[in-house]
Amino acid sequence: MKQQRVDLRSSVYLSGPAFERLEVQISGTDYEHVEFESGHTGVQYTNDLLETRVELFRRDEGGSRGSFGFQHVNRELAAVGAEAFIPPTQSNTWAVFTSQEIERGSVRWQFGARVEQAEHIPINEPEWAEDEGVSASAGMVWTASEAWNLGLSATRSVRLPSPGELFSYGAHIPTRTFDIGDPDLDQEVGAGLDLTLRKEEGVIQGKLTLFRQDFQDFIYHAFTGTELAGFPVTIYSQADATMSGAELHARVELADWNGHDLHMEVLGDTVDAEFDEGGNLPRIPPLSLGAGLHYHGHDWRAAVEWRWVDDQSDVAEQETPTDGYTMLNAHVGRRFTLKNQIFDVLLRGRNLTDEEARVHTSLLKTFAPLPGRDITLSARFWF
C-alpha cells in the first residue's frame, strides 16, 4: 500500500462589512494498494481524489453568525485484476451548503442546508448513475445554567449511493463475499430527531443523547444464503427502516489535589434498527457499557478500563448471532522532561483476560476475532 497526499489551506481576511474571512482548502490524494493471492497479484486498487472546498464566513452581528460554501470532489476509482469486483469508475460530486447560528438570550438557534449532485460513470460499462439531493437541519441549544444545557435538532438527510453499492459484481476477497450492486439504487432519505442533555461543570459531567431516524429507501448490504465462486453472495438493496437508540458519556471527579486528578468515565450506547415491514437490519451493534478509572499527575498517568458488549441475537435473515464479551485494558505512563525535550514511556495492556471477542458488525467475524492479550512497551522522544 502507498499513498501520496497534498493539502493546501489558505485564509483571506476581508475588510468588507458583511464577510470577515474566506477559506480555501484543496486536497489531492494518490492511493494504491495491491492484494496478493497465493503469492500472485489478485487485484490492484487505485483511488485518485481531488477535493476543493471554498467557504465564506459572515461577521458576527448581534449574535448572528454563519457561512456559505461550495465543494467539488473528483474521484477516479479502479480495481484491476482477475479478482476485480467493481469496474473503473469516475465520480464527480458538486455541493453548495450553508450553516447559520442565531443567539438570542439563553437560546442558540442553528440551521444548515446542503444541495448535492453526484454522477458515477463506470468506464466501458453501459450503466451510469446521476442523482441529486437536498439535506437540511434545524436545532436549538438552551443554556439553562452555567452547568446545564439542552439541545434539540431535527434533520432531513440525503445520502447518494456510492460506486460500490451501484456497480459491484464479483468476489471481494478481503471480506470473503461475492458482492452484487444495483445500478438502479435510489437516494437514501432520512428524517431524524436528536435530544441531548449536557452537564459541563461540577463533580459529575457528561452528555446523554436520545435519537430516532426514519429512513426511506435505506441502503443495506445483506447475505442472500446462496454462493457464487465459492463465496456467500451479498447484495445491496433498499427498504424503509427505523433506528432509535441512546448514547451516554459521563465523567465523575473523584479527587483533585496539587496537580493530581483521579476520575471515572462511564460510557454506554444502544440502538434498535428494524425494517418498517418487519425484521432486523443486518450487522447492528449490540448494547455496550464501559467504565474506566483514570489518574493524571505531574509526570505519571494511568488507567484501568472495562468494556462489556452484550450478545447480539436480533439478527437479519441469513445472519448468525454473536456472543458478547468483556474487555479489560490498562496502561501506565511516565513523562521525563530533559531541558527542552520530552521523553515518554508507556506500558499498555489490551484484553488482559485474553477474551475471545468477535465484532458483530464485521463481515469477517467468523474468521477474524479481535486480538487476544497484547502487552506493549513504547517510548517516544519529543524534540
CSV table of C-alpha atoms in Angstrom, one decimal:
chain,number,residue,atom,x,y,z
A,1,MET,CA,0.0,0.0,0.0
A,2,LYS,CA,1.2,3.5,-0.7
A,3,GLN,CA,-0.4,6.9,-0.6
A,4,GLN,CA,0.7,10.4,-1.5
A,5,ARG,CA,-1.3,13.3,-0.2
A,6,VAL,CA,-1.0,17.1,-0.7
A,7,ASP,CA,-3.1,19.6,1.3
A,8,LEU,CA,-3.4,23.3,0.7
A,9,ARG,CA,-5.2,25.6,3.1
A,10,SER,CA,-5.5,29.3,2.8
A,11,SER,CA,-7.4,32.1,4.6
A,12,VAL,CA,-8.1,35.6,3.3
A,13,TYR,CA,-9.3,38.1,5.9
A,14,LEU,CA,-11.7,40.6,4.3
A,15,SER,CA,-12.4,44.2,5.2
A,16,GLY,CA,-16.0,44.4,4.0
A,17,PRO,CA,-18.9,44.9,6.3
A,18,ALA,CA,-20.7,41.6,5.7
A,19,PHE,CA,-18.0,38.9,5.5
A,20,GLU,CA,-14.8,38.6,7.6
A,21,ARG,CA,-13.0,35.6,6.1
A,22,LEU,CA,-12.6,33.4,3.0
A,23,GLU,CA,-11.2,29.9,3.4
A,24,VAL,CA,-10.0,27.7,0.6
A,25,GLN,CA,-9.0,24.0,1.0
A,26,ILE,CA,-7.6,21.8,-1.8
A,27,SER,CA,-6.6,18.2,-1.1
A,28,GLY,CA,-5.1,15.8,-3.6
A,29,THR,CA,-4.7,12.1,-2.8
A,30,ASP,CA,-3.0,9.4,-4.9
A,31,TYR,CA,-3.7,6.0,-3.3
A,32,GLU,CA,-2.8,2.4,-4.3
A,33,HIS,CA,-2.8,-1.0,-2.7
A,34,VAL,CA,-2.3,-4.5,-4.1
A,35,GLU,CA,-3.9,-7.7,-2.7
A,36,PHE,CA,-2.0,-10.9,-3.2
A,37,GLU,CA,-3.5,-14.3,-3.5
A,38,SER,CA,-1.1,-17.3,-3.1
A,39,GLY,CA,1.9,-15.0,-4.0
A,40,HIS,CA,0.3,-13.6,-7.1
A,41,THR,CA,-1.4,-10.3,-7.6
A,42,GLY,CA,-5.1,-10.7,-7.2
A,43,VAL,CA,-6.3,-7.2,-7.7
A,44,GLN,CA,-4.7,-3.7,-7.7
A,45,TYR,CA,-6.8,-0.8,-6.4
A,46,THR,CA,-6.2,2.8,-7.2
A,47,ASN,CA,-8.1,5.8,-5.8
A,48,ASP,CA,-7.2,9.2,-7.1
A,49,LEU,CA,-9.1,12.1,-5.4
A,50,LEU,CA,-9.1,15.9,-5.8
A,51,GLU,CA,-11.3,17.8,-3.4
A,52,THR,CA,-11.8,21.6,-3.4
A,53,ARG,CA,-13.7,23.4,-0.7
A,54,VAL,CA,-14.4,27.2,-0.5
A,55,GLU,CA,-16.2,28.7,2.5
A,56,LEU,CA,-17.1,32.3,3.2
A,57,PHE,CA,-17.8,33.4,6.8
A,58,ARG,CA,-20.1,36.2,7.9
A,59,ARG,CA,-19.2,38.7,10.5
A,60,ASP,CA,-20.7,38.2,13.9
A,61,GLU,CA,-23.5,40.7,14.1
A,62,GLY,CA,-25.6,40.8,17.3
A,63,GLY,CA,-25.1,37.1,18.0
A,64,SER,CA,-25.8,36.1,14.3
A,65,ARG,CA,-23.0,34.3,12.5
A,66,GLY,CA,-22.7,31.7,9.7
A,67,SER,CA,-21.0,30.7,6.5
A,68,PHE,CA,-21.7,29.7,2.9
A,69,GLY,CA,-19.7,27.3,0.9
A,70,PHE,CA,-19.0,25.2,-2.3
A,71,GLN,CA,-17.4,21.8,-2.5
A,72,HIS,CA,-16.3,19.7,-5.5
A,73,VAL,CA,-14.9,16.2,-5.4
A,74,ASN,CA,-13.4,14.3,-8.4
A,75,ARG,CA,-12.6,10.7,-7.8
A,76,GLU,CA,-11.2,8.0,-10.1
A,77,LEU,CA,-11.6,4.5,-8.6
A,78,ALA,CA,-10.2,1.5,-10.3
A,79,ALA,CA,-9.8,-2.2,-9.5
A,80,VAL,CA,-7.7,-4.1,-12.0
A,81,GLY,CA,-7.0,-7.9,-12.0
A,82,ALA,CA,-8.7,-11.3,-12.2
A,83,GLU,CA,-10.4,-10.7,-8.8
A,84,ALA,CA,-11.6,-7.1,-9.5
A,85,PHE,CA,-15.3,-6.8,-8.4
A,86,ILE,CA,-16.0,-3.2,-9.5
A,87,PRO,CA,-15.4,-1.5,-12.8
A,88,PRO,CA,-13.1,1.5,-13.0
A,89,THR,CA,-15.4,4.5,-12.2
A,90,GLN,CA,-15.1,8.2,-12.4
A,91,SER,CA,-17.2,10.2,-9.9
A,92,ASN,CA,-17.9,13.9,-9.7
A,93,THR,CA,-19.7,15.5,-6.8
A,94,TRP,CA,-20.8,19.1,-6.5
A,95,ALA,CA,-22.4,20.7,-3.4
A,96,VAL,CA,-23.3,24.1,-2.1
A,97,PHE,CA,-24.0,24.4,1.7
A,98,THR,CA,-24.7,26.9,4.4
A,99,SER,CA,-24.5,26.8,8.2
A,100,GLN,CA,-26.1,29.6,10.3
A,101,GLU,CA,-26.4,30.4,14.0
A,102,ILE,CA,-28.5,33.0,15.8
A,103,GLU,CA,-28.1,33.6,19.6
A,104,ARG,CA,-30.9,35.2,21.5
A,105,GLY,CA,-30.5,35.3,25.2
A,106,SER,CA,-30.1,31.8,26.6
A,107,VAL,CA,-31.0,30.1,23.3
A,108,ARG,CA,-28.9,29.4,20.3
A,109,TRP,CA,-30.8,28.6,17.1
A,110,GLN,CA,-28.8,26.6,14.5
A,111,PHE,CA,-29.7,26.0,10.8
A,112,GLY,CA,-28.0,24.2,8.0
A,113,ALA,CA,-28.6,23.1,4.4
A,114,ARG,CA,-26.7,21.2,1.7
A,115,VAL,CA,-27.6,20.7,-2.0
A,116,GLU,CA,-25.6,17.9,-3.6
A,117,GLN,CA,-25.3,16.4,-7.1
A,118,ALA,CA,-23.2,13.3,-7.9
A,119,GLU,CA,-22.5,11.4,-11.1
A,120,HIS,CA,-20.7,8.0,-11.3
A,121,ILE,CA,-19.5,6.9,-14.7
A,122,PRO,CA,-18.1,3.4,-15.0
A,123,ILE,CA,-15.5,3.1,-17.8
A,124,ASN,CA,-16.5,0.8,-20.7
A,125,GLU,CA,-19.8,-0.1,-19.0
A,126,PRO,CA,-23.3,0.7,-20.2
A,127,GLU,CA,-24.7,1.7,-16.8
A,128,TRP,CA,-24.0,5.1,-15.2
A,129,ALA,CA,-25.7,6.9,-12.4
A,130,GLU,CA,-26.6,10.5,-11.6
A,131,ASP,CA,-28.5,11.8,-8.6
A,132,GLU,CA,-29.1,14.9,-6.5
A,133,GLY,CA,-30.4,15.6,-3.0
A,134,VAL,CA,-31.1,18.3,-0.5
A,135,SER,CA,-30.3,17.9,3.2
A,136,ALA,CA,-31.3,20.3,5.9
A,137,SER,CA,-31.3,20.7,9.7
A,138,ALA,CA,-32.7,22.9,12.3
A,139,GLY,CA,-32.0,22.9,16.0
A,140,MET,CA,-31.7,24.8,19.3
A,141,VAL,CA,-29.5,24.8,22.3
A,142,TRP,CA,-31.0,26.1,25.5
A,143,THR,CA,-28.4,27.1,28.2
A,144,ALA,CA,-30.4,26.6,31.4
A,145,SER,CA,-27.5,27.5,33.7
A,146,GLU,CA,-23.7,27.6,33.7
A,147,ALA,CA,-23.6,23.9,34.0
A,148,TRP,CA,-26.7,22.6,32.1
A,149,ASN,CA,-27.8,22.9,28.5
A,150,LEU,CA,-30.4,21.1,26.4
A,151,GLY,CA,-30.2,20.6,22.7
A,152,LEU,CA,-32.8,19.5,20.2
A,153,SER,CA,-32.3,19.1,16.5
A,154,ALA,CA,-34.3,17.9,13.5
A,155,THR,CA,-32.7,16.8,10.3
A,156,ARG,CA,-33.5,15.7,6.8
A,157,SER,CA,-30.5,13.9,5.3
A,158,VAL,CA,-29.9,12.6,1.8
A,159,ARG,CA,-27.2,10.0,1.0
A,160,LEU,CA,-26.5,9.2,-2.6
A,161,PRO,CA,-25.4,5.6,-3.4
A,162,SER,CA,-21.7,5.0,-3.8
A,163,PRO,CA,-20.0,3.4,-6.8
A,164,GLY,CA,-19.5,0.1,-4.9
A,165,GLU,CA,-23.2,0.0,-4.0
A,166,LEU,CA,-24.1,0.6,-7.6
A,167,PHE,CA,-21.7,-1.4,-9.7
A,168,SER,CA,-20.1,-4.2,-7.6
A,169,TYR,CA,-20.2,-7.6,-9.2
A,170,GLY,CA,-17.6,-10.2,-8.2
A,171,ALA,CA,-15.7,-11.9,-5.4
A,172,HIS,CA,-14.5,-9.4,-2.8
A,173,ILE,CA,-11.6,-11.3,-1.3
A,174,PRO,CA,-10.9,-9.2,1.8
A,175,THR,CA,-14.4,-9.7,3.1
A,176,ARG,CA,-14.8,-13.3,1.6
A,177,THR,CA,-18.1,-12.3,0.0
A,178,PHE,CA,-19.4,-12.1,-3.6
A,179,ASP,CA,-20.8,-8.6,-3.8
A,180,ILE,CA,-23.6,-7.6,-6.2
A,181,GLY,CA,-24.5,-4.0,-6.6
A,182,ASP,CA,-27.7,-2.4,-8.0
A,183,PRO,CA,-27.3,0.4,-10.6
A,184,ASP,CA,-31.0,1.3,-10.0
A,185,LEU,CA,-30.5,2.2,-6.4
A,186,ASP,CA,-32.3,5.5,-5.4
A,187,GLN,CA,-31.1,8.1,-2.9
A,188,GLU,CA,-31.5,7.3,0.8
A,189,VAL,CA,-33.5,9.8,2.7
A,190,GLY,CA,-33.5,10.1,6.5
A,191,ALA,CA,-35.6,12.2,8.9
A,192,GLY,CA,-34.1,12.4,12.3
A,193,LEU,CA,-34.7,13.8,15.8
A,194,ASP,CA,-32.0,14.2,18.4
A,195,LEU,CA,-32.4,15.3,22.0
A,196,THR,CA,-29.1,15.9,24.0
A,197,LEU,CA,-28.7,16.8,27.7
A,198,ARG,CA,-25.3,18.1,28.7
A,199,LYS,CA,-23.7,19.0,32.1
A,200,GLU,CA,-20.4,20.8,31.7
A,201,GLU,CA,-19.5,21.7,35.2
A,202,GLY,CA,-19.4,20.1,38.6
A,203,VAL,CA,-18.3,16.8,40.1
A,204,ILE,CA,-20.4,14.9,37.5
A,205,GLN,CA,-20.2,16.0,33.9
A,206,GLY,CA,-21.5,14.3,30.8
A,207,LYS,CA,-23.8,14.0,27.8
A,208,LEU,CA,-26.9,11.9,27.2
A,209,THR,CA,-28.3,11.7,23.7
A,210,LEU,CA,-31.6,10.1,22.6
A,211,PHE,CA,-32.2,9.8,18.8
A,212,ARG,CA,-34.5,8.4,16.2
A,213,GLN,CA,-34.0,8.1,12.5
A,214,ASP,CA,-36.7,7.2,9.9
A,215,PHE,CA,-35.3,6.2,6.6
A,216,GLN,CA,-36.9,6.0,3.2
A,217,ASP,CA,-35.1,3.6,0.8
A,218,PHE,CA,-32.3,2.8,3.3
A,219,ILE,CA,-29.4,1.2,1.5
A,220,TYR,CA,-28.1,-2.0,3.2
A,221,HIS,CA,-25.7,-4.9,2.4
A,222,ALA,CA,-27.1,-8.3,3.2
A,223,PHE,CA,-26.4,-12.0,2.7
A,224,THR,CA,-28.7,-14.0,0.4
A,225,GLY,CA,-28.0,-17.5,1.5
A,226,THR,CA,-26.5,-18.5,-1.9
A,227,GLU,CA,-23.0,-18.9,-3.1
A,228,LEU,CA,-21.0,-17.9,-6.3
A,229,ALA,CA,-17.4,-18.8,-7.0
A,230,GLY,CA,-17.2,-20.4,-3.5
A,231,PHE,CA,-18.2,-17.2,-1.6
A,232,PRO,CA,-21.5,-16.3,0.1
A,233,VAL,CA,-23.4,-13.8,-2.1
A,234,THR,CA,-24.2,-10.4,-0.6
A,235,ILE,CA,-26.4,-7.8,-2.4
A,236,TYR,CA,-27.1,-4.1,-2.0
A,237,SER,CA,-30.8,-3.4,-1.6
A,238,GLN,CA,-33.2,-0.7,-0.3
A,239,ALA,CA,-36.1,-0.7,2.1
A,240,ASP,CA,-37.7,1.7,4.6
A,241,ALA,CA,-36.3,1.4,8.1
A,242,THR,CA,-36.2,2.9,11.5
A,243,MET,CA,-33.4,3.3,14.0
A,244,SER,CA,-33.6,4.6,17.6
A,245,GLY,CA,-31.3,4.5,20.5
A,246,ALA,CA,-29.3,6.3,23.2
A,247,GLU,CA,-25.7,7.2,24.0
A,248,LEU,CA,-24.2,8.2,27.3
A,249,HIS,CA,-20.8,9.6,28.2
A,250,ALA,CA,-20.2,10.7,31.8
A,251,ARG,CA,-17.2,11.8,33.9
A,252,VAL,CA,-17.2,11.7,37.7
A,253,GLU,CA,-14.4,13.6,39.6
A,254,LEU,CA,-13.2,11.5,42.5
A,255,ALA,CA,-10.2,13.6,43.7
A,256,ASP,CA,-8.2,16.6,42.6
A,257,TRP,CA,-5.2,17.8,44.6
A,258,ASN,CA,-2.0,19.6,43.9
A,259,GLY,CA,-2.0,18.8,40.2
A,260,HIS,CA,-3.2,15.3,40.6
A,261,ASP,CA,-6.5,14.2,39.2
A,262,LEU,CA,-8.5,11.0,39.7
A,263,HIS,CA,-11.7,10.5,37.8
A,264,MET,CA,-14.1,7.8,36.5
A,265,GLU,CA,-15.6,7.7,33.0
A,266,VAL,CA,-18.8,5.8,32.1
A,267,LEU,CA,-19.9,5.0,28.6
A,268,GLY,CA,-22.9,3.3,27.1
A,269,ASP,CA,-24.8,3.0,23.8
A,270,THR,CA,-27.7,1.1,22.4
A,271,VAL,CA,-29.5,1.0,19.1
A,272,ASP,CA,-32.6,-0.7,17.7
A,273,ALA,CA,-32.8,-1.0,13.9
A,274,GLU,CA,-35.7,-2.6,12.1
A,275,PHE,CA,-37.3,-2.6,8.7
A,276,ASP,CA,-40.7,-1.0,8.6
A,277,GLU,CA,-42.2,-4.2,7.2
A,278,GLY,CA,-40.6,-6.3,9.9
A,279,GLY,CA,-37.3,-7.9,10.6
A,280,ASN,CA,-33.9,-6.6,11.8
A,281,LEU,CA,-31.3,-4.7,9.8
A,282,PRO,CA,-28.0,-6.6,9.2
A,283,ARG,CA,-24.9,-6.0,11.4
A,284,ILE,CA,-26.4,-3.7,14.0
A,285,PRO,CA,-24.1,-3.3,17.1
A,286,PRO,CA,-25.4,-4.7,20.4
A,287,LEU,CA,-25.7,-2.9,23.7
A,288,SER,CA,-22.4,-2.0,25.2
A,289,LEU,CA,-21.3,-0.5,28.5
A,290,GLY,CA,-17.9,0.7,29.7
A,291,ALA,CA,-16.2,2.2,32.7
A,292,GLY,CA,-12.7,3.5,33.4
A,293,LEU,CA,-10.7,4.8,36.3
A,294,HIS,CA,-8.1,7.4,35.2
A,295,TYR,CA,-5.3,9.1,37.0
A,296,HIS,CA,-3.3,12.1,35.8
A,297,GLY,CA,-0.4,13.6,37.8
A,298,HIS,CA,2.6,15.8,37.1
A,299,ASP,CA,4.6,13.1,35.4
A,300,TRP,CA,2.5,9.9,35.8
A,301,ARG,CA,-0.7,8.8,34.2
A,302,ALA,CA,-2.5,5.5,34.5
A,303,ALA,CA,-5.9,4.0,33.7
A,304,VAL,CA,-7.9,0.8,34.0
A,305,GLU,CA,-10.8,0.4,31.6
A,306,TRP,CA,-13.5,-2.2,31.4
A,307,ARG,CA,-15.9,-2.7,28.5
A,308,TRP,CA,-18.8,-5.1,28.3
A,309,VAL,CA,-20.6,-5.9,25.0
A,310,ASP,CA,-23.8,-7.8,25.0
A,311,ASP,CA,-24.8,-10.8,22.9
A,312,GLN,CA,-26.5,-9.8,19.6
A,313,SER,CA,-29.4,-12.1,18.8
A,314,ASP,CA,-31.5,-9.6,17.0
A,315,VAL,CA,-30.2,-10.6,13.6
A,316,ALA,CA,-31.3,-10.3,10.0
A,317,GLU,CA,-32.1,-13.2,7.7
A,318,GLN,CA,-29.1,-15.3,6.8
A,319,GLU,CA,-27.1,-13.6,9.6
A,320,THR,CA,-25.8,-15.5,12.6
A,321,PRO,CA,-25.9,-14.3,16.2
A,322,THR,CA,-22.8,-13.2,18.0
A,323,ASP,CA,-21.7,-13.9,21.6
A,324,GLY,CA,-20.9,-11.0,23.9
A,325,TYR,CA,-17.6,-10.3,25.5
A,326,THR,CA,-15.8,-8.4,28.3
A,327,MET,CA,-12.6,-6.5,27.7
A,328,LEU,CA,-10.1,-5.3,30.4
A,329,ASN,CA,-7.5,-2.8,29.3
A,330,ALA,CA,-4.9,-0.9,31.3
A,331,HIS,CA,-1.9,1.4,30.9
A,332,VAL,CA,0.7,3.3,33.0
A,333,GLY,CA,3.0,6.0,31.6
A,334,ARG,CA,5.8,8.2,32.9
A,335,ARG,CA,7.0,11.5,31.3
A,336,PHE,CA,10.6,12.7,31.7
A,337,THR,CA,11.4,16.3,31.0
A,338,LEU,CA,15.0,16.9,29.8
A,339,LYS,CA,15.6,20.6,29.4
A,340,ASN,CA,13.6,21.4,26.3
A,341,GLN,CA,12.9,17.8,25.3
A,342,ILE,CA,10.3,15.4,26.5
A,343,PHE,CA,10.7,11.6,26.8
A,344,ASP,CA,7.5,9.5,27.3
A,345,VAL,CA,7.4,5.8,28.3
A,346,LEU,CA,4.1,3.9,28.2
A,347,LEU,CA,3.3,0.4,29.2
A,348,ARG,CA,-0.1,-0.7,27.8
A,349,GLY,CA,-2.1,-3.9,28.1
A,350,ARG,CA,-5.1,-4.8,26.0
A,351,ASN,CA,-7.6,-7.6,26.5
A,352,LEU,CA,-5.7,-8.6,29.7
A,353,THR,CA,-8.1,-11.5,30.3
A,354,ASP,CA,-7.4,-12.9,26.8
A,355,GLU,CA,-11.1,-12.9,26.0
A,356,GLU,CA,-12.4,-14.3,22.7
A,357,ALA,CA,-14.2,-11.4,21.1
A,358,ARG,CA,-16.0,-11.1,17.8
A,359,VAL,CA,-17.4,-7.9,16.4
A,360,HIS,CA,-21.0,-8.4,15.2
A,361,THR,CA,-20.7,-5.6,12.6
A,362,SER,CA,-17.8,-7.2,10.8
A,363,LEU,CA,-18.2,-9.4,7.7
A,364,LEU,CA,-15.2,-11.3,8.9
A,365,LYS,CA,-16.3,-12.1,12.4
A,366,THR,CA,-16.3,-15.8,11.8
A,367,PHE,CA,-12.7,-15.7,10.5
A,368,ALA,CA,-11.1,-12.9,12.4
A,369,PRO,CA,-11.8,-12.3,16.1
A,370,LEU,CA,-10.3,-9.3,17.9
A,371,PRO,CA,-6.7,-9.7,19.1
A,372,GLY,CA,-6.0,-11.6,22.2
A,373,ARG,CA,-3.9,-10.5,25.1
A,374,ASP,CA,-1.5,-7.8,24.0
A,375,ILE,CA,1.2,-6.0,26.1
A,376,THR,CA,3.2,-3.2,24.6
A,377,LEU,CA,6.0,-1.1,25.9
A,378,SER,CA,6.6,2.1,23.9
A,379,ALA,CA,8.9,5.1,24.1
A,380,ARG,CA,8.5,8.5,22.4
A,381,PHE,CA,11.1,11.3,22.3
A,382,TRP,CA,9.8,14.8,21.5
A,383,PHE,CA,12.3,17.3,20.2
